[in-house]
Amino acid sequence: GSVVLYPNPAEDVIYLSGLPVHTTFELRNTTGQLLSSGTLTERIDLRGVASGTLVLTLKNQHTIKQYKLVKR
């Protein structure tokens, strides 16, 4: 199964579906600054994050995937 992120661009929250169990995440801005990290649930709160392009890295036992998203 593939991971689906929505909405993109996002305002306050990004939702994820199709996640493998025990997935962790790192949310960074384009300069590489870590904005948020932890064990993933179905959503990531973006309310404290500045607008712009973000890079979301998802990691589990088998894979590491990166997604670009835009915070309005």
XYZ file of N, CA and C in Angstrom:
216
model
N 0.805 -1.193 0.000
C 0.000 0.000 0.000
C 0.846 1.254 0.000
N 0.364 2.232 -0.711
C 1.083 3.492 -0.770
C 0.467 4.487 0.201
N 1.292 5.395 0.666
C 0.857 6.413 1.615
C 0.229 7.565 0.846
N -0.889 8.063 1.363
C -1.570 9.209 0.763
C -1.557 10.353 1.774
N -1.095 11.531 1.331
C -1.100 12.732 2.171
C -2.105 13.717 1.595
N -2.910 14.307 2.453
C -3.868 15.302 1.983
C -4.257 16.208 3.138
N -4.698 17.438 2.926
C -4.594 18.131 1.636
C -3.175 18.630 1.398
N -2.834 18.900 0.189
C -1.524 19.450 -0.151
C -1.738 20.422 -1.304
N -1.667 21.734 -1.087
C -1.192 22.447 0.102
C -2.135 22.303 1.306
N -1.537 22.411 2.495
C -2.261 22.264 3.751
C -2.230 23.571 4.525
N -3.180 23.718 5.438
C -3.174 24.904 6.290
C -2.822 24.548 7.732
N -3.680 23.800 8.424
C -3.448 23.505 9.840
C -3.012 22.068 10.116
N -3.513 21.138 9.314
C -3.264 19.718 9.577
C -3.054 18.995 8.252
N -2.124 18.043 8.233
C -1.976 17.144 7.097
C -2.433 15.766 7.563
N -3.236 15.120 6.763
C -3.739 13.779 7.086
C -3.005 12.752 6.241
N -2.809 11.569 6.815
C -2.114 10.502 6.111
C -2.939 9.235 6.188
N -2.935 8.479 5.097
C -3.585 7.176 5.112
C -2.666 6.167 4.441
N -2.895 4.889 4.714
C -2.065 3.834 4.140
C -0.734 3.653 4.834
N -0.646 4.079 6.094
C 0.627 4.010 6.815
C 0.905 2.608 7.336
N 2.151 2.128 7.170
C 2.553 0.906 7.867
C 2.609 1.168 9.375
N 2.467 0.120 10.168
C 2.574 0.291 11.617
C 4.009 0.666 11.978
N 4.159 1.327 13.119
C 5.473 1.729 13.642
C 6.224 2.647 12.685
N 5.508 3.561 12.056
C 6.151 4.543 11.181
C 6.496 5.779 12.004
N 7.721 6.263 11.834
C 8.112 7.515 12.473
C 8.252 8.583 11.389
N 8.234 9.846 11.818
C 8.329 10.924 10.846
C 9.277 11.999 11.318
N 9.814 12.723 10.332
C 10.553 13.964 10.569
C 10.016 14.983 9.583
N 9.676 16.155 10.087
C 9.197 17.247 9.242
C 10.252 18.337 9.284
N 10.778 18.686 8.107
C 11.840 19.693 8.012
C 11.456 20.762 6.999
N 12.061 21.941 7.172
C 11.902 22.958 6.133
C 12.974 22.733 5.072
N 12.992 23.570 4.046
C 13.918 23.329 2.931
C 15.381 23.582 3.298
N 15.636 24.231 4.436
C 17.026 24.405 4.864
C 17.481 23.255 5.758
N 16.585 22.283 6.010
C 16.949 21.110 6.786
C 16.662 21.219 8.268
N 16.085 22.336 8.706
C 15.766 22.509 10.124
C 14.623 21.572 10.517
N 14.835 20.809 11.599
C 13.813 19.883 12.093
C 12.714 20.669 12.794
N 11.478 20.533 12.300
C 10.344 21.261 12.839
C 9.506 20.393 13.762
N 9.434 19.102 13.466
C 8.599 18.193 14.232
C 9.048 16.771 13.935
N 8.892 15.883 14.918
C 9.233 14.479 14.688
C 8.509 13.631 15.712
N 8.456 12.339 15.452
C 7.817 11.437 16.401
C 7.250 10.220 15.716
N 6.415 9.493 16.454
C 5.724 8.338 15.906
C 4.456 8.827 15.222
N 4.223 8.340 14.035
C 3.154 8.865 13.203
C 1.791 8.326 13.596
N 0.809 9.213 13.598
C -0.589 8.826 13.685
C -1.212 9.211 12.342
N -2.505 9.371 12.290
C -3.142 9.681 11.008
C -3.041 11.150 10.629
N -2.458 11.988 11.487
C -2.383 13.407 11.162
C -1.158 14.049 11.782
N -0.726 15.126 11.163
C 0.380 15.935 11.685
C -0.139 17.368 11.794
N -0.005 17.931 12.974
C -0.454 19.301 13.228
C 0.589 20.274 12.676
N 0.151 21.179 11.815
C 1.052 22.159 11.206
C 0.849 23.563 11.748
N 0.046 23.708 12.807
C -0.310 25.059 13.260
C 0.879 25.882 13.726
N 1.927 25.256 14.267
C 3.087 26.023 14.715
C 4.173 26.170 13.675
N 3.889 25.730 12.451
C 4.906 25.676 11.400
C 4.729 26.858 10.447
N 5.831 27.494 10.077
C 5.770 28.623 9.149
C 5.370 28.162 7.749
N 4.741 29.064 7.007
C 4.328 28.756 5.637
C 5.545 28.495 4.762
N 5.347 27.646 3.748
C 6.416 27.356 2.805
C 6.445 25.890 2.443
N 7.501 25.502 1.731
C 7.676 24.115 1.320
C 8.302 23.325 2.465
N 7.748 22.149 2.733
C 8.229 21.281 3.801
C 8.601 19.922 3.220
N 9.522 19.243 3.889
C 9.907 17.890 3.496
C 9.541 16.952 4.635
N 8.687 15.980 4.329
C 8.245 14.991 5.306
C 8.950 13.679 5.010
N 9.702 13.169 5.984
C 10.378 11.884 5.845
C 9.653 10.867 6.709
N 9.242 9.763 6.102
C 8.578 8.673 6.816
C 9.514 7.477 6.850
N 9.681 6.892 8.032
C 10.589 5.760 8.199
C 9.861 4.629 8.911
N 10.064 3.404 8.421
C 9.635 2.227 9.168
C 10.713 1.161 9.035
N 10.422 -0.053 9.418
C 11.445 -1.112 9.409
C 12.028 -1.345 8.022
N 11.240 -1.107 6.979
C 11.644 -1.517 5.642
C 12.014 -0.368 4.715
N 11.445 0.804 4.925
C 11.619 1.872 3.939
C 11.806 3.234 4.583
N 12.392 4.127 3.810
C 12.442 5.550 4.119
C 11.921 6.268 2.881
N 10.881 7.090 3.050
C 10.318 7.816 1.921
C 10.215 9.284 2.271
N 10.403 10.125 1.252
C 10.289 11.559 1.438
C 9.176 12.115 0.571
N 8.455 13.085 1.123
C 7.366 13.743 0.421
C 7.539 15.242 0.586
N 7.233 15.987 -0.472
C 7.221 17.442 -0.372
C 5.780 17.890 -0.172
N 5.588 18.826 0.741
C 4.266 19.401 0.909
C 4.400 20.892 1.142
N 3.286 21.585 0.919
C 3.284 23.038 1.032
C 2.352 23.426 2.172
N 2.877 24.257 3.079
C 2.076 24.827 4.177
C 1.687 26.228 3.748
N 0.382 26.505 3.715
C -0.096 27.847 3.334
C 0.052 28.819 4.477
